mmCIF file of C-alpha atoms in Angstrom:
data_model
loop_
_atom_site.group_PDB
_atom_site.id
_atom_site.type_symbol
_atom_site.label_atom_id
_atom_site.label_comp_id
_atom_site.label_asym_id
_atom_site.label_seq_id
_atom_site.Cartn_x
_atom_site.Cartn_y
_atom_site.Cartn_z
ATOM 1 C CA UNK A 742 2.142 -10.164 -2.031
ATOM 2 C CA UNK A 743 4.475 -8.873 0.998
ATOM 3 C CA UNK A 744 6.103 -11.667 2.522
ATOM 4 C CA UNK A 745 6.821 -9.189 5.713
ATOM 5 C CA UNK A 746 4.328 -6.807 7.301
ATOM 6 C CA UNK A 747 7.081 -4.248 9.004
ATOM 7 C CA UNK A 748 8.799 -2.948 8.095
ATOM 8 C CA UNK A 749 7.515 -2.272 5.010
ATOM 9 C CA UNK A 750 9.623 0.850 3.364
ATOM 10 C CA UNK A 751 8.151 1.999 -0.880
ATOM 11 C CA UNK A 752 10.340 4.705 -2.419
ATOM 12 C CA UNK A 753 9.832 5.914 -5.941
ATOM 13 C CA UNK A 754 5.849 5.249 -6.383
ATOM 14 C CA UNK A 755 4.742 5.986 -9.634
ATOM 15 C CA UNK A 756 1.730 8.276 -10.390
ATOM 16 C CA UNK A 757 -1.351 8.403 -12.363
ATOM 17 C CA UNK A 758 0.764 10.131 -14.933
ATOM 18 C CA UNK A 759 3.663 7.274 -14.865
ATOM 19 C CA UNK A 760 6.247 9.474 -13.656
ATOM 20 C CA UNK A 761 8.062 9.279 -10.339
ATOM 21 C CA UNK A 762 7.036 10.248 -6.726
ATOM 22 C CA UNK A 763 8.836 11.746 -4.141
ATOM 23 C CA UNK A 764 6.599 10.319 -1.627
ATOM 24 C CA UNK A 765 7.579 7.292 0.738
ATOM 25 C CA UNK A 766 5.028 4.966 2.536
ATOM 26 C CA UNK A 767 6.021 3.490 5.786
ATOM 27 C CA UNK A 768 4.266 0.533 7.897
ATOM 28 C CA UNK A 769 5.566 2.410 11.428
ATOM 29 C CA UNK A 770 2.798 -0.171 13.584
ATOM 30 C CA UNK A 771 2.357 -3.368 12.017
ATOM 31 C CA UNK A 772 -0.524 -5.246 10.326
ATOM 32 C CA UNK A 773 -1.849 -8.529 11.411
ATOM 33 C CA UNK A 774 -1.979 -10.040 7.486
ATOM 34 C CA UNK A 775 -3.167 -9.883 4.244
ATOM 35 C CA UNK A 776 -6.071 -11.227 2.443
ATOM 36 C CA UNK A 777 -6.469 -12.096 -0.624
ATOM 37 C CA UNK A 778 -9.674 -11.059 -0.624
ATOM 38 C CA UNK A 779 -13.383 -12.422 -2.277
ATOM 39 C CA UNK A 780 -13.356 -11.556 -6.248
ATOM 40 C CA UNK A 781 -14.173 -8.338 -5.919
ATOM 41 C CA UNK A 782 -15.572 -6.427 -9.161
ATOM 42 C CA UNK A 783 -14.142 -2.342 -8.415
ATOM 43 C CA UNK A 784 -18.173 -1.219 -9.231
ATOM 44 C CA UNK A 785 -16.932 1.195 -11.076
ATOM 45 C CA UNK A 786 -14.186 2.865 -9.177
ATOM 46 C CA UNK A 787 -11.100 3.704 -11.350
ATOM 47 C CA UNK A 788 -9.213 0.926 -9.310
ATOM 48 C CA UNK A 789 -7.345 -2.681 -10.784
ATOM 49 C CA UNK A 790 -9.136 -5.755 -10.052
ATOM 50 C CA UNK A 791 -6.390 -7.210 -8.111
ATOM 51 C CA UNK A 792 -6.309 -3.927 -5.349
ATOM 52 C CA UNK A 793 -9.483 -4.455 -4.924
ATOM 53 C CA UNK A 794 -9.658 -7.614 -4.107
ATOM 54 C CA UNK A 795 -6.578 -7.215 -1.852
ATOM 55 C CA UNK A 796 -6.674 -5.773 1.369
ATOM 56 C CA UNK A 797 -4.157 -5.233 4.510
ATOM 57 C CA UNK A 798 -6.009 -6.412 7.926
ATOM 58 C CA UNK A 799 -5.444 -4.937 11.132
ATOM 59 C CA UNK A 800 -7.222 -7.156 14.046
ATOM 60 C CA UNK A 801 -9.954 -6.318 16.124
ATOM 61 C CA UNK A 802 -8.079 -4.268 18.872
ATOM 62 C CA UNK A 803 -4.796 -3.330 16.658
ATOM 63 C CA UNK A 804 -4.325 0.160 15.299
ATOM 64 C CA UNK A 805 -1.744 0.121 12.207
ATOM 65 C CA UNK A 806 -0.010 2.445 10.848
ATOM 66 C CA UNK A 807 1.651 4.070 7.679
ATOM 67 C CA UNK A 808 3.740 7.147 7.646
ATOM 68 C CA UNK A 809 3.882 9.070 4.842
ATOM 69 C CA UNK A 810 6.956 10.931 4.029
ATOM 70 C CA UNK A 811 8.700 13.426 1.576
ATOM 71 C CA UNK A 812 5.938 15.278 1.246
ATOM 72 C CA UNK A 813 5.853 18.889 -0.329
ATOM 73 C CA UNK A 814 5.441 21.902 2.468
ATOM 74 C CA UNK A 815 4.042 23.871 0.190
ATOM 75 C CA UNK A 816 1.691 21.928 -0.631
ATOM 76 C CA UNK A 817 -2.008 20.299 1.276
ATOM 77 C CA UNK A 818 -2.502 16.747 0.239
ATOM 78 C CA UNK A 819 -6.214 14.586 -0.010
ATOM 79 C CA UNK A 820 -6.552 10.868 0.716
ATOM 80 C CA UNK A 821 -8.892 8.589 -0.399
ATOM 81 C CA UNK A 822 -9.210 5.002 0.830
ATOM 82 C CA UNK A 823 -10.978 1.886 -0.246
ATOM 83 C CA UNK A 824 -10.929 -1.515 0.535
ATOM 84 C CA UNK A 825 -13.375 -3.717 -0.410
ATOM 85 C CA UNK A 826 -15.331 -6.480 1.409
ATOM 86 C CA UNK A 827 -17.283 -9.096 -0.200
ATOM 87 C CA UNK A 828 -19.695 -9.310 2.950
ATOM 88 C CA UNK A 829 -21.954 -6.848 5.714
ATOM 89 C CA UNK A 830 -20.533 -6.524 8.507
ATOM 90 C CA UNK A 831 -17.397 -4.604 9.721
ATOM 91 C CA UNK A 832 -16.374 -0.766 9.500
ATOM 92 C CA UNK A 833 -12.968 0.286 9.220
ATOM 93 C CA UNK A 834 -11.566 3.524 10.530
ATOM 94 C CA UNK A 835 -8.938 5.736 9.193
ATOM 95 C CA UNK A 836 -7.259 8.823 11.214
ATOM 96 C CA UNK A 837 -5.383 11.815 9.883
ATOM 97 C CA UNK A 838 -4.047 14.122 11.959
ATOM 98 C CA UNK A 839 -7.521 14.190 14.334
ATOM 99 C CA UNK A 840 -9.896 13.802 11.602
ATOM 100 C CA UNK A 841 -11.744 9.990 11.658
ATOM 101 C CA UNK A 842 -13.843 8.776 8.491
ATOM 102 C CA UNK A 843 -14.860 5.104 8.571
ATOM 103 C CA UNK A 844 -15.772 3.028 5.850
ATOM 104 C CA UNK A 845 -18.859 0.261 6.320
ATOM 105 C CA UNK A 846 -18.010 -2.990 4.418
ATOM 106 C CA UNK A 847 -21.303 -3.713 2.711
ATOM 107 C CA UNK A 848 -22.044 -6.811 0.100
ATOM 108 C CA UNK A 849 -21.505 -5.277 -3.294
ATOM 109 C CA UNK A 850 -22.022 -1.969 -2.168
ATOM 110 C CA UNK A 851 -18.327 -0.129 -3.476
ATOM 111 C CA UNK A 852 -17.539 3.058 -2.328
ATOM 112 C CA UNK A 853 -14.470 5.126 -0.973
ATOM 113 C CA UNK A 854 -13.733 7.725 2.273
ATOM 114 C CA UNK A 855 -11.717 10.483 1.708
ATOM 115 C CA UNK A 856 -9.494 13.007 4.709
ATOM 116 C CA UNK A 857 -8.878 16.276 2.164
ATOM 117 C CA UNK A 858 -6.856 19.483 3.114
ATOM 118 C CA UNK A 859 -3.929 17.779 4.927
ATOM 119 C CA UNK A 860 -0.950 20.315 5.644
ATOM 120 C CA UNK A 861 2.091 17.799 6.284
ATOM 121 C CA UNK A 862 3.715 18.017 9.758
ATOM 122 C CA UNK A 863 7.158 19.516 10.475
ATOM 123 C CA UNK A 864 9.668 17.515 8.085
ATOM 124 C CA UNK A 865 6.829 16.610 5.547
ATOM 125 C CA UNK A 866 5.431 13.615 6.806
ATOM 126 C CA UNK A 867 1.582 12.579 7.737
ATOM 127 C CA UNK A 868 0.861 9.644 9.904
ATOM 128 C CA UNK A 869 -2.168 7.456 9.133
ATOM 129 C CA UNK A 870 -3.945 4.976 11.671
ATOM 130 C CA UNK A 871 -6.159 2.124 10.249
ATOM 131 C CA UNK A 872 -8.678 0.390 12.654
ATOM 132 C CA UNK A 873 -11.814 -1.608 12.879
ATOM 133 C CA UNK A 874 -14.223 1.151 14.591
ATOM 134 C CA UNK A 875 -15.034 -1.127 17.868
ATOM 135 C CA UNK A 876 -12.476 -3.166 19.806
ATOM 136 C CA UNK A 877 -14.426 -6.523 18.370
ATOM 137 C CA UNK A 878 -14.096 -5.392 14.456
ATOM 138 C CA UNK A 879 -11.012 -5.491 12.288
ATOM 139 C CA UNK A 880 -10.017 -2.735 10.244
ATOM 140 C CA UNK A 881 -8.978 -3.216 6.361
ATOM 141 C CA UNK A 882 -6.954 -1.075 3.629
ATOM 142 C CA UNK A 883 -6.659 -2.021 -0.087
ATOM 143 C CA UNK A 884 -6.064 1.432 -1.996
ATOM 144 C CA UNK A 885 -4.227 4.936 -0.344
ATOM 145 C CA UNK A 886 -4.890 7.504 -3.178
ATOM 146 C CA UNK A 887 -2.825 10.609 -2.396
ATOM 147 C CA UNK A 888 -3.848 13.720 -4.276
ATOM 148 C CA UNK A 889 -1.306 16.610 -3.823
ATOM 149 C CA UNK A 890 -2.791 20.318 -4.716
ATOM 150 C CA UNK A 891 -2.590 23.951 -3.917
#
């Protein structure tokens, strides 16, 4: 569990085939906390028990951030995001570069929202905003799947 919200600053992620990534995640606009979050069965998604029970919060009003960096030019990148809620109610939001997807937090209903085709900017970095989707609703992150193609 992160003792610190910002900054927050991952180099050498591994990847699905256990070898090393170039790619760094940054926390450049905090979080309000963690949850540990309700015991949360992944309903099938590929996913560890533990990330999906645990989930970064960002308050009603807040917009957080990560920066992605390091990545390839050459290259367009996909994200997929899930974070799972053990009750109806909120809707979080995720922005890429102008596109918006949100994500409804239903009682075990498990599903994820993806932002595909992303060309890094200038330097090889993509910014990514996490929100509730009204100024009353907090906005939640447990998994940041990042698919690099072309």
């Amino acid at each position: 569990k992160p003792t610190k919200l910002q900054p927050l600053n991952t180099s050498s992620l591994s990847t699905t085939s256990n070898t090393i990534s170039n790619i760094d995640i940054e926390i450049t606009s905090p979080f309000s906390s963690w949850e540990s979050n309700f015991p949360a069965d992944p309903g099938g998604l590929p996913y560890p028990y533990e990330v999906c029970r645990d989930v970064f919060r960002a308050n009603a009003g807040l917009v957080s951030k990560l920066k992605l960096s390091n990545l390839n030019m050459d290259k367009v990148y996909d994200l997929k995001f899930y974070a799972a809620r053990g009750f109806v109610g909120n809707v979080s939001k995720y922005t890429v570069k102008g596109t918006i997807v949100t994500m409804p937090h239903k009682s075990n209903i498990f599903g994820t929202v993806d932002i595909l085709n992303l060309v890094p900017d200038t330097g090889g970095t993509l910014e990514i905003s996490v929100n509730g989707d009204t100024s009353s609703n907090p906005g939640y992150i447990g998994v940041l799947q990042i698919t690099e193609r072309k």
